[in-house]
Every structure is written in structure tokens, then in C-alpha cells.
mmCIF file of C-alpha atoms and ligand atoms in Angstrom:
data_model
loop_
_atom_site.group_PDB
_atom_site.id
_atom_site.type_symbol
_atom_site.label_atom_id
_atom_site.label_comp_id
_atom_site.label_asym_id
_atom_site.label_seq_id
_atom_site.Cartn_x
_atom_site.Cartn_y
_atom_site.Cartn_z
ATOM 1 C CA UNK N 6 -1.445 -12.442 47.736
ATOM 2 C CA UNK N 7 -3.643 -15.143 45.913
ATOM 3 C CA UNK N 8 -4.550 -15.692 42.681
ATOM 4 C CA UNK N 9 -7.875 -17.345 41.519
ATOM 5 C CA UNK N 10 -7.470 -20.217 39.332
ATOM 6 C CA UNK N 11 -9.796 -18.610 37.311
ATOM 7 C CA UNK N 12 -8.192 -15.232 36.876
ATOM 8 C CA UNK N 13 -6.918 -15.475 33.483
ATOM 9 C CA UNK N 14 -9.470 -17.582 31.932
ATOM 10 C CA UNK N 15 -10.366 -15.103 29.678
ATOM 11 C CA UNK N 16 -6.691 -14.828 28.459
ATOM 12 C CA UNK N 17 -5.860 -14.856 24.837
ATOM 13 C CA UNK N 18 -2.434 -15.408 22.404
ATOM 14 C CA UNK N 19 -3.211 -13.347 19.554
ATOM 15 C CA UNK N 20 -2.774 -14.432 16.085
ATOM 16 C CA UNK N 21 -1.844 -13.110 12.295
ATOM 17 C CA UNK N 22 -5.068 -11.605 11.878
ATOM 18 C CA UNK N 23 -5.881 -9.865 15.668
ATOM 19 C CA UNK N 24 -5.218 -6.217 15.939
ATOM 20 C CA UNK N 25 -3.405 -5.023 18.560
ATOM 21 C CA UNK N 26 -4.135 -1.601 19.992
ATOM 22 C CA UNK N 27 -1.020 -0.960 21.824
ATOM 23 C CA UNK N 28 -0.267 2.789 20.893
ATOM 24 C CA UNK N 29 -3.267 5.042 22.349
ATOM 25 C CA UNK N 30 -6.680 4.400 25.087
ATOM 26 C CA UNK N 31 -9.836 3.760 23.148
ATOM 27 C CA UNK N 32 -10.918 6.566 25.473
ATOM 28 C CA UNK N 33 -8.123 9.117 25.696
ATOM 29 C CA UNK N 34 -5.145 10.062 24.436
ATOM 30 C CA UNK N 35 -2.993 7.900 26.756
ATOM 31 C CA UNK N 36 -0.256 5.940 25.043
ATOM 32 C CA UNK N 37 2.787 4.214 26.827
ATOM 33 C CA UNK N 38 4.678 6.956 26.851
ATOM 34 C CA UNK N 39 2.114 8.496 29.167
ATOM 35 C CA UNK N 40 2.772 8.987 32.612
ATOM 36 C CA UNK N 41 1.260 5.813 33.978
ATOM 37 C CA UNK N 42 1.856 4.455 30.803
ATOM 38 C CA UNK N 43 -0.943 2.325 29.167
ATOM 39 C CA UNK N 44 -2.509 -1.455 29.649
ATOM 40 C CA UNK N 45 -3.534 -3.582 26.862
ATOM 41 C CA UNK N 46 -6.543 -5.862 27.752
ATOM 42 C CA UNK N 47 -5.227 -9.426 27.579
ATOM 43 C CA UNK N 48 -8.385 -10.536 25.951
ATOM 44 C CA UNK N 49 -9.301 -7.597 23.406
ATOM 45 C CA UNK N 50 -6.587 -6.565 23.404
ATOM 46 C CA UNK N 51 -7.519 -3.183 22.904
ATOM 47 C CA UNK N 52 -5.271 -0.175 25.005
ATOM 48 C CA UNK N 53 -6.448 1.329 28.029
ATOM 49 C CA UNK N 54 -5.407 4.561 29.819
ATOM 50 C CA UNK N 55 -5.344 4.061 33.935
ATOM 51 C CA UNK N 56 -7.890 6.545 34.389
ATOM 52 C CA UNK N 57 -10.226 3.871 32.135
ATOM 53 C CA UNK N 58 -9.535 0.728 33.384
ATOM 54 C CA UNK N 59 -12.722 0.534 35.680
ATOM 55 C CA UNK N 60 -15.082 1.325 33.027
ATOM 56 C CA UNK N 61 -12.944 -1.090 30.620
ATOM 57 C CA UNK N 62 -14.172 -4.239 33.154
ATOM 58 C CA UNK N 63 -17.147 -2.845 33.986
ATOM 59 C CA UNK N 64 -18.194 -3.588 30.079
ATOM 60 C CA UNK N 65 -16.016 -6.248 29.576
ATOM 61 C CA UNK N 66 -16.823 -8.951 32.418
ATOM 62 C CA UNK N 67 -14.343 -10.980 33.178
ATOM 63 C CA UNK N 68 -11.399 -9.258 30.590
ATOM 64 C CA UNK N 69 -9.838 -7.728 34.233
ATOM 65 C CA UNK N 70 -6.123 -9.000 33.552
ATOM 66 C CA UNK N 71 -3.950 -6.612 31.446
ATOM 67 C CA UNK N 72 -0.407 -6.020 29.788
ATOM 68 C CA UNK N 73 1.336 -2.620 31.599
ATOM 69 C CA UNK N 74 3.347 -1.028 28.675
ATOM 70 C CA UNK N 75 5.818 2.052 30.169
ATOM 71 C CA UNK N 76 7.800 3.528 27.524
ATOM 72 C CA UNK N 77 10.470 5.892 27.808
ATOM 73 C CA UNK N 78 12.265 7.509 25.333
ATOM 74 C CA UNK N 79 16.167 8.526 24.983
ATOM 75 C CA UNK N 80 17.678 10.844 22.702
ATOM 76 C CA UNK N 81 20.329 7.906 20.766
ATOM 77 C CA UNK N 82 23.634 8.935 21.149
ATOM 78 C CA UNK N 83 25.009 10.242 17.794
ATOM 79 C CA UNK N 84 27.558 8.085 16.209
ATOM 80 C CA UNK N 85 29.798 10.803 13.781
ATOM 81 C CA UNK N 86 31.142 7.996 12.337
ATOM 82 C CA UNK N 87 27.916 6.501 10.729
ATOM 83 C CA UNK N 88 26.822 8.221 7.487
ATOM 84 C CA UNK N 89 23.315 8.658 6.786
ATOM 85 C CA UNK N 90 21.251 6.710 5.411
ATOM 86 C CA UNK N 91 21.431 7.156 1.317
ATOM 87 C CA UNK N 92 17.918 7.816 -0.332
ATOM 88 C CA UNK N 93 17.412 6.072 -3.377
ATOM 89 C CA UNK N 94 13.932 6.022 -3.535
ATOM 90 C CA UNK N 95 10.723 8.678 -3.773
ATOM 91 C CA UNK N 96 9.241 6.812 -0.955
ATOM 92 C CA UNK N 97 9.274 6.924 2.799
ATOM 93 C CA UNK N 98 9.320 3.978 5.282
ATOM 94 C CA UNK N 99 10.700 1.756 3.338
ATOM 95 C CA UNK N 100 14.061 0.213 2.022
ATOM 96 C CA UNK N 101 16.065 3.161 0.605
ATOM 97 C CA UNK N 102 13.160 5.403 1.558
ATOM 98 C CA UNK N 103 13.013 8.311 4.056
ATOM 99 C CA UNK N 104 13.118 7.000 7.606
ATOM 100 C CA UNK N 105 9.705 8.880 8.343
ATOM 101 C CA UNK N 106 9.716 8.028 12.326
ATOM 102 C CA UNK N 107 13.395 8.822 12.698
ATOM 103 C CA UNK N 108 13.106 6.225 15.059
ATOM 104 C CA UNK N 109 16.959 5.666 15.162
ATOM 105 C CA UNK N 110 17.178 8.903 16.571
ATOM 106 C CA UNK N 111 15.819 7.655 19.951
ATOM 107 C CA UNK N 112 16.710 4.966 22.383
ATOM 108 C CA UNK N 113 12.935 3.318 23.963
ATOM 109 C CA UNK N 114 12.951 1.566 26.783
ATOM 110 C CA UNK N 115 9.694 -0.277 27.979
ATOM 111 C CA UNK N 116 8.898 -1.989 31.415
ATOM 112 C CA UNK N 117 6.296 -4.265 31.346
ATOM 113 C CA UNK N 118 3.825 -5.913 34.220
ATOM 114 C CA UNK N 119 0.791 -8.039 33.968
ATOM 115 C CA UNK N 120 -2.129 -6.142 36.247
ATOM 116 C CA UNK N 121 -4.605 -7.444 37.075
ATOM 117 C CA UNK N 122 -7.583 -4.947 38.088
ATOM 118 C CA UNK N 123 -8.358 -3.733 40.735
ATOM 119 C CA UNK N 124 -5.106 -4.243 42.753
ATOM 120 C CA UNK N 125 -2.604 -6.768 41.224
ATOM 121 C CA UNK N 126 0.990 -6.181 39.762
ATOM 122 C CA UNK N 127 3.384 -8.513 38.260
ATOM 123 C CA UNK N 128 6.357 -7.411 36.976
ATOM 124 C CA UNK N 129 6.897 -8.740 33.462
ATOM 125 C CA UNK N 130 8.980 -10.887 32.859
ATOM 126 C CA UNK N 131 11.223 -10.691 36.156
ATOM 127 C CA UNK N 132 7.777 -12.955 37.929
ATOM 128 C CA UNK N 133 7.339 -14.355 35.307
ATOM 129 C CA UNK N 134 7.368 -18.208 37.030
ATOM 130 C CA UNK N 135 4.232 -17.388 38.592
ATOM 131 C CA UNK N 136 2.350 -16.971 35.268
ATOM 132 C CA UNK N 137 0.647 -19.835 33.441
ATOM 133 C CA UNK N 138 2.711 -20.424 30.303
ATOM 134 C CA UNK N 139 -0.089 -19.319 28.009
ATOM 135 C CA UNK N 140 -0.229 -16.151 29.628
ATOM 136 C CA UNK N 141 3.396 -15.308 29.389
ATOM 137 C CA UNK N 142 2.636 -16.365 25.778
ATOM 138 C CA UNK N 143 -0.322 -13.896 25.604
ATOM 139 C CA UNK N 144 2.320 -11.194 27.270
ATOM 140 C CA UNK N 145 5.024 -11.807 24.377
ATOM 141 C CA UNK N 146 2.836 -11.678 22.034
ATOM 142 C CA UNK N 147 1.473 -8.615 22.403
ATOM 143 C CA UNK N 148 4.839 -6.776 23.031
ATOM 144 C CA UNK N 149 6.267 -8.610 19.393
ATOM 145 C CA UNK N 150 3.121 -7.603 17.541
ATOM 146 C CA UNK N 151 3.405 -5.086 14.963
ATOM 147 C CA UNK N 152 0.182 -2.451 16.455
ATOM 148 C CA UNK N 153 -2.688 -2.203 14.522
ATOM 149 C CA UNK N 154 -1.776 1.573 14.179
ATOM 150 C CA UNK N 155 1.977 0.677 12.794
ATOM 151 C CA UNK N 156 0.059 -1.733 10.205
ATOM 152 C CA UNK N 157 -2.415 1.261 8.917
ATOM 153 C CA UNK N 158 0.218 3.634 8.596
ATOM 154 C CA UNK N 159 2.484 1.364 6.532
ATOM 155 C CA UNK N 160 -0.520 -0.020 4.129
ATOM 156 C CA UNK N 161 -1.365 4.136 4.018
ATOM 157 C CA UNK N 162 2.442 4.514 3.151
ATOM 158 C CA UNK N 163 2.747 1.582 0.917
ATOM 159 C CA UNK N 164 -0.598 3.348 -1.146
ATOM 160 C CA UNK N 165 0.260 7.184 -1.042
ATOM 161 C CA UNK N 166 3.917 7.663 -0.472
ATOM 162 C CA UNK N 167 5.746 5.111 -2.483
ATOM 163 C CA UNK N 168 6.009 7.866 -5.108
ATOM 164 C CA UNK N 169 6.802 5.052 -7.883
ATOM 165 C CA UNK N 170 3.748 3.347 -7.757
ATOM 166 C CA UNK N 171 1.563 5.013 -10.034
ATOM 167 C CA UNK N 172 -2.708 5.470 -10.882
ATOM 168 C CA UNK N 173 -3.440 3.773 -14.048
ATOM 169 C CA UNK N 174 -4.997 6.505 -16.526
ATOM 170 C CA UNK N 175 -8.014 6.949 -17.247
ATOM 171 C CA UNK N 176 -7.087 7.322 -21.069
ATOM 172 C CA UNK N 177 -5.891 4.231 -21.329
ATOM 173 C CA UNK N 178 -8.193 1.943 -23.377
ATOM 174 C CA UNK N 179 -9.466 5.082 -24.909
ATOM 175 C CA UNK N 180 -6.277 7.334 -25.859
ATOM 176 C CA UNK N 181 -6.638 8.081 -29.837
ATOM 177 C CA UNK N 182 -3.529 8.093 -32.065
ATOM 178 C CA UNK N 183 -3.532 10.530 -35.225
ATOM 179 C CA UNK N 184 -2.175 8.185 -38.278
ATOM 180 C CA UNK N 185 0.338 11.410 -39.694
ATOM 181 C CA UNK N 186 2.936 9.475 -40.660
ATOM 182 C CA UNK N 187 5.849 10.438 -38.151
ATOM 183 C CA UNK N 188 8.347 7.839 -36.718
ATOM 184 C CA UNK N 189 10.078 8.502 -33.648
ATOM 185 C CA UNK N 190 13.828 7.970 -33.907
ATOM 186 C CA UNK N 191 15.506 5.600 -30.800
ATOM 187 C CA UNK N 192 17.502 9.039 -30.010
ATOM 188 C CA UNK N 193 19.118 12.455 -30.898
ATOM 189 C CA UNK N 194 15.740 13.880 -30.124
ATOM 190 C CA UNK N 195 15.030 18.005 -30.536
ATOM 191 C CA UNK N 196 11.765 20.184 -29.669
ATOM 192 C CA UNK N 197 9.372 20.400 -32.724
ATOM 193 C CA UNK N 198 9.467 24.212 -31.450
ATOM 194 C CA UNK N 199 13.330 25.351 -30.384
ATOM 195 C CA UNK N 200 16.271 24.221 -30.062
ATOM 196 C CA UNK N 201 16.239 22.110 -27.125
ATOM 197 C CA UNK N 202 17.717 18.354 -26.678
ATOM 198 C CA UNK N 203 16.647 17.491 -23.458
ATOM 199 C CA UNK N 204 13.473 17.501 -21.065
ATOM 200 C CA UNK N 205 11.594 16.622 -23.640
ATOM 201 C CA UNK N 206 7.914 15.189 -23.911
ATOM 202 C CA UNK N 207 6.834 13.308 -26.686
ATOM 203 C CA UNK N 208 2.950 13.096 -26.814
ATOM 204 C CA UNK N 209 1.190 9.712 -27.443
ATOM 205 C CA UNK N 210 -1.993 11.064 -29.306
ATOM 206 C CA UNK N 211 0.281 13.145 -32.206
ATOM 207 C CA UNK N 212 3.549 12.487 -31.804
ATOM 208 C CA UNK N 213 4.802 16.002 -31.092
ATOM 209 C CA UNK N 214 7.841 16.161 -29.328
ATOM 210 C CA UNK N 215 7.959 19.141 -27.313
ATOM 211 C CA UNK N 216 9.969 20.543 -24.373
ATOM 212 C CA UNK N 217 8.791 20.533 -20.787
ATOM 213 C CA UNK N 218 8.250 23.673 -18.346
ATOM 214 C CA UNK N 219 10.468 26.350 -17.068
ATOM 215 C CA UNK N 220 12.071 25.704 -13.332
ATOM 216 C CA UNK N 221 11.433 27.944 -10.806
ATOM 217 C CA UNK N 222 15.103 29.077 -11.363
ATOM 218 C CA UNK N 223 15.044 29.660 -15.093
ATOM 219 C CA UNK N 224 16.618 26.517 -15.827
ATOM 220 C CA UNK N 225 14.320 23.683 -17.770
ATOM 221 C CA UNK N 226 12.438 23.802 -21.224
ATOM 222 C CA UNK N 227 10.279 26.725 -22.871
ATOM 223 C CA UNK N 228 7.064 24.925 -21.503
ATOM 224 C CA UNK N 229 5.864 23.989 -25.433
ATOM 225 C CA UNK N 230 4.570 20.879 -24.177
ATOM 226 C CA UNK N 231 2.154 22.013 -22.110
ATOM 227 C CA UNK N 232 1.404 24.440 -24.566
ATOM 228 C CA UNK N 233 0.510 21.886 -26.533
ATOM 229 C CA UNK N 234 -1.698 20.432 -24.422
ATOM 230 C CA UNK N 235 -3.610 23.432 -23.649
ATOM 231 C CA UNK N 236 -4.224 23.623 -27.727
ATOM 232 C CA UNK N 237 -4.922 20.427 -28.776
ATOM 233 C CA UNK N 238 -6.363 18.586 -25.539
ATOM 234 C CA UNK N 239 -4.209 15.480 -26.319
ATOM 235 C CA UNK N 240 -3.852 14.334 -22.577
ATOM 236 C CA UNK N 241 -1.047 11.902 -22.029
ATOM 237 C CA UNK N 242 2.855 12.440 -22.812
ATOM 238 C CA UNK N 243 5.858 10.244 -22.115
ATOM 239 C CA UNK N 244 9.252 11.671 -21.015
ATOM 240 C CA UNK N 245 11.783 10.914 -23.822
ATOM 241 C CA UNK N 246 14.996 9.435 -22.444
ATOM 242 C CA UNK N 247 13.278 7.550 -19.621
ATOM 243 C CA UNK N 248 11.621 4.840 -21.508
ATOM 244 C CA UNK N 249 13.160 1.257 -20.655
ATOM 245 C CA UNK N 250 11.960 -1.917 -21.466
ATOM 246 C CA UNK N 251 10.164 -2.018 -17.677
ATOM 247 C CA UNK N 252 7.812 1.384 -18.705
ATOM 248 C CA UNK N 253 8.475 5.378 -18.878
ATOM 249 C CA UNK N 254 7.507 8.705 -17.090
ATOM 250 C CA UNK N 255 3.661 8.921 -18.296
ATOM 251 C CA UNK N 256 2.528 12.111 -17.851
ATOM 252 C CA UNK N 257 -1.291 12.946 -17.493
ATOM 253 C CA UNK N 258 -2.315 16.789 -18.414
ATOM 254 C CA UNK N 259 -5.731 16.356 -17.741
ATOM 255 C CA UNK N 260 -5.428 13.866 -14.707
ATOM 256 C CA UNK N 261 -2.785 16.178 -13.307
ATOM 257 C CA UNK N 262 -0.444 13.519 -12.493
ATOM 258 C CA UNK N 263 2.182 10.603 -13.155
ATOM 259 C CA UNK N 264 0.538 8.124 -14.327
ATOM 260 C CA UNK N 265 0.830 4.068 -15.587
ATOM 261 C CA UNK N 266 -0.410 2.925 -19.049
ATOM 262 C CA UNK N 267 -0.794 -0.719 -19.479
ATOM 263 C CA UNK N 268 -0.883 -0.088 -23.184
ATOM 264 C CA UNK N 269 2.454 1.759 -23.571
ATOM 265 C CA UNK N 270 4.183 -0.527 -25.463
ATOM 266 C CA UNK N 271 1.541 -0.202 -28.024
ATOM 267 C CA UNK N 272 1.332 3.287 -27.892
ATOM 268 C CA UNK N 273 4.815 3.831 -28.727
ATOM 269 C CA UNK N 274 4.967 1.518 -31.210
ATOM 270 C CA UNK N 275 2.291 3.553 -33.045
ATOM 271 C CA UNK N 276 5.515 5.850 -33.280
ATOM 272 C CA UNK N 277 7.929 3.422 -33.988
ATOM 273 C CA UNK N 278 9.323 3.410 -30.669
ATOM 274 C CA UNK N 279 10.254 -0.224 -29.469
ATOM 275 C CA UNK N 280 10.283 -0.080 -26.256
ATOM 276 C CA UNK N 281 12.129 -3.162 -25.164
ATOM 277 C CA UNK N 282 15.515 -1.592 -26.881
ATOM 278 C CA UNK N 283 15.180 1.525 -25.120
ATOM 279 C CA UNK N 284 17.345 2.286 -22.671
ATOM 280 C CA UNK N 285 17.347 5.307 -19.958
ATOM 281 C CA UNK N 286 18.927 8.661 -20.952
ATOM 282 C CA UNK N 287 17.205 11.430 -19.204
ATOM 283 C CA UNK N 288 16.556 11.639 -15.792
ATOM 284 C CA UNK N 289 13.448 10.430 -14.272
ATOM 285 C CA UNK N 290 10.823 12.305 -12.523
ATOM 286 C CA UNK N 291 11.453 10.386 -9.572
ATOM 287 C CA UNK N 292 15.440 10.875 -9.781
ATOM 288 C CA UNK N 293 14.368 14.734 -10.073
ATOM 289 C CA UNK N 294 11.691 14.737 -7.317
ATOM 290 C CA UNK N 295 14.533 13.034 -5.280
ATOM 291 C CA UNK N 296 17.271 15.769 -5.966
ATOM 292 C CA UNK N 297 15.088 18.185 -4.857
ATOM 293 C CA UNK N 298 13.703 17.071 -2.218
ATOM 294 C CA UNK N 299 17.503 16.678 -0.552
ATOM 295 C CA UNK N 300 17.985 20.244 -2.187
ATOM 296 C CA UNK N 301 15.115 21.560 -0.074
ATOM 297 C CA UNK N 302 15.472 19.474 3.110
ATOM 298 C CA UNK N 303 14.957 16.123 3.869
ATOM 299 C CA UNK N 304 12.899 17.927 6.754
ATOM 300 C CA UNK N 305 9.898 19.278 5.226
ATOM 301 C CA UNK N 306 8.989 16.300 3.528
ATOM 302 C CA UNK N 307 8.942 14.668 6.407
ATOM 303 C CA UNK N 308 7.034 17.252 8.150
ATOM 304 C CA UNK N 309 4.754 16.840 5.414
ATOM 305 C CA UNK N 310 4.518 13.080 5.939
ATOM 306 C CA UNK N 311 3.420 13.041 9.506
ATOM 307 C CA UNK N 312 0.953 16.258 9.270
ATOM 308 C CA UNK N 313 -1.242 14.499 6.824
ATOM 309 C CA UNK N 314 0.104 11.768 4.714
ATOM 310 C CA UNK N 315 0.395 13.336 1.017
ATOM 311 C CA UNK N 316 2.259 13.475 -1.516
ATOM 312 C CA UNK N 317 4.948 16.450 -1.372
ATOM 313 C CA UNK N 318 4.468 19.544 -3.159
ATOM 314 C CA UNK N 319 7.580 21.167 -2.151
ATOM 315 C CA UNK N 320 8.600 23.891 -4.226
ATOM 316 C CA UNK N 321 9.352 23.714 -8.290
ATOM 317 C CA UNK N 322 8.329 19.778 -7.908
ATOM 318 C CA UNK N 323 5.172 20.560 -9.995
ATOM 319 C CA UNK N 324 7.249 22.108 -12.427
ATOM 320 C CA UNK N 325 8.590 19.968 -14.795
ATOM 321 C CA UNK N 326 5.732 18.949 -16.946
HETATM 322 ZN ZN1 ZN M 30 10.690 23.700 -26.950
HETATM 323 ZN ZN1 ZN M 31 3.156 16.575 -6.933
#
């Protein structure tokens, strides 16, 4: 069996900024865990099912030599005595996040081979000593690389699901703050409307401090804030008891969502709020959206996650404001 000199002229190493379509054919849904798994062109390096490789060097002259990927997955034994992962963050895929690929619930294993079309196969990297070194270089590469798909998903993640990363409202440089008078104490807060102490909203444009919405399961405020909102219009209101020195729970009526203000040390010092000796006393919307997601199964959100990468809307999460 010879190989031209020339064979893997065409070869590349790929660097930082080449994407590397390792996880599906440009053609078909093959992927390596296919049944004849899937070859990455070693000089496009884009992924090709077997039933495509002949129209793959048919338009790409030359581009014949490719990196066989056969993956093979395992369900991981389970260890009873490691404890799950703690989640400390409204996020997935990340740090302290939900682990959405549960990817420590399988064992992969991957063969590799360098073929090169129509008729050659090395396996990788047991014949490896009759590769030229850049190739083998080319080969490693490719099987280090982060895919291109892995890096969209995780700049997707890193926008959508890191749930404390927030839109910066639109009321921002425009928000208008009545001159009535009222000063906002650094504590011992109450509803302007009942007798409630906690959950409670104070809102930026009047200075009304008012409680937040009825849970699903009776527990919660009297919902005067929104109330509120739906009288006067006044958009934005910040959750008392969460305000630190670092920001606050913004909340946006109108833009139907947490939100960021750039201005919010400002803003509360309209009410005599100084937001650098405030420290946290209520729980955050992200401690709360935590809670219950682990209340109502880790599962679902996860579910949600995959099927179309939004933010969860489990049940009673929209009902706090
Ligand atoms: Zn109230
Ligand atoms: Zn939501």
C-alpha cells in the first residue's frame, strides 16, 4: 500500500479562530455516534457522513484525506458515594450552574483513523509513525478542538441562560422621579397598603413601597405593587432587601422583565437610599427562581434548555412581581 508524497498536501493544523465541524455532515444528520461514524475533512475541516464523502472530493479537489471520528457512548457507572453537584447559580453550563449535557452521566469512547478517500485507513494514533508529523498535528488538533457547535451553544448559553445577567432598561436615562418629599428608611420597611414586612417593591418613579404578588400557593404579598403599576404607569421597581452595594432586583412592569439600571445608585438616592451601605435582607429573585426550580425538578428545566434555549417559565416563577 503506497502513499503519494503528495497526499496530504492539502493538510491543515487548525488554529484559535478555525471552526471545527466535528458534531454533524454538512449534508445529513450523521454525527460520530452514527453507525459509520463521521470524517472531518483535514483541510476544511468541515464533517462528513460516509454516504458523502464522494461528493465532498468531488467539490473539494484535492481535500481527499480525512479524520474518522467513532463515538460510542456508555451509561457511567453511578458512584452512591458522590453527591450531586450543588446549584448555586440561575444558570446552566457553567460553574455552579445546571450541568445541561449531563455529560457525566455517560462514559464516550472514540476511535479514530486518518482515511484517505477512496480506499485508505490508518488507524489513529496506533500508525501513527507512518504519518508526517504535521498531519498527526492536524489529527490532534481536531480531536482537542472545542466544535464549532459546542462554541455556539455556550456563547447562546452565556447570552440567554445565565439568568443573572440582565437587559439594561429601556427607562433608564429617561425614568422620572416625583419630588414628594418621602425618604426611604435603610430598613424596617412595611406596605404603604397592609400590613406586610417582606416581598416588598419599592418603586423608583414615586417611592411607593408596596408588596409583591400572590404565589401560586397562597403564600407571597397582596399583589399592591403591581396594582400600582397598572394605576399609575410608573414602570420600574426595586426589590427592598436585595439592594447591595454591587446593584438590586430591578424590576421592569412594562418591559416584562428583570432588568439592569446603570443609574440605580442615583435613583435611590432620590429616596435617600445609599446604596453602598445596603446590605442583602430579602431573598433574591434569582435565590427564589433557584428554590423553585429544585422544588419542581431539576428535569424540566433542563428539558426546557435543550428543546429551545429559553429562559424557564416553570410554574409560579412569573409570580413574584
Ligand atoms: Zn401590600
Ligand atoms: Zn420568566
Amino acid at each position: 500500500l503506497t502513499i503519494m508524497a503528495d497526499t496530504y498536501r492539502n493538510v491543515r493544523v487548525a488554529g484559535a479562530n478555525d471552526n471545527i465541524y466535528k458534531d454533524e455532515c454538512l449534508y445529513s444528520f450523521d454525527n460520530p455516534e452514527s453507525e459509520n461514524g463521521l470524517y472531518i475533512c483535514m483541510s476544511t475541516f468541515r464533517g462528513v457522513g460516509k454516504a458523502h464523502l464522494e461528493r465532498h472530493c468531488r467539490n473539494n479537489p484535492g481535500k481527499n484525506v480525512f479524520l474518522h471520528i467513532l463515538r460510542r457512548r456508555k451509561p457511567a457507572p453511578i458512584d452512591v458515594n458522590v453527591e450531586p453537584t450543588k446549584i448555586t447559580k440561575l444558570a446552566i453550563g457553567i460553574e455552579g450552574g445546571f450541568d445541561v449535557n449531563q455529560s457525566n452521566r455517560f462514559i464516550f469512547e472514540e476511535k479514530y483513523s486518518i482515511y484517505i478517500h477512496p480506499d485508505v485507513t490508518i488507524p489513529y494514533p496506533d500508525e501513527a509513525s507512518q504519518l508526517p508529523e504535521f498531519v498527526k498535528n492536524s489529527a490532534d488538533a481536531i480531536i482537542a478542538a472545542d466544535s464549532a457547535f459546542l462554541k455556539e451553544e455556550r456563547s447562546l448559553m452565556n447570552a440567554t441562560w445565565n439568568g443573572e445577567i440582565r437587559r439594561i432598561t429601556k427607562h433608564s436615562q429617561t425614568l422620572e422621579q416625583l419630588v414628594n418629599g418621602r425618604k426611604i428608611p435603610p430598613s424596617g420597611w412595611q406596605c404603604d397598603q397592609c400590613e406586610l414586612k417582606e416581598n416588598l417593591w419599592l418603586n423608583l418613579t414615586d417611592g411607593a413601597i408596596l408588596c409583591g404578588r400572590k404565589f401560586f400557593d397562597g403564600t407571597g404579598g397582596n399583589n399592591h405593587a403591581a396594582e400600582h403599576y397598572y394605576r399609575t404607569k410608573y414602570p420600574l421597581a426595586v426589590k427592598l432587601g436585595t439592594i447591595t452595594a454591587k446593584g438590586a432586583d430591578i424590576y421592569s412592569y412594562d418591559e416584562d422583565d428583570m432588568v439592569e439600571d446603570p443609574n440605580l445608585a442615583v435613583r435611590l438616592s432620590h429616596w435617600g437610599i445609599n446604596m453602598l451601605k445596603m446590605e442583602k435582607s430579602d431573598r433574591s429573585m434569582a435565590d427564589l427562581e433557584i428554590e423553585l426550580n429544585q422544588k419542581f425538578g431539576e428535569a424540566s428545566m433542563i428539558e426546557e434548555a435543550n428543546s429551545k434555549l429559553q429562559p424557564v417559565h416553570g410554574p409560579g416563577t412569573e409570580a413574584y412581581y
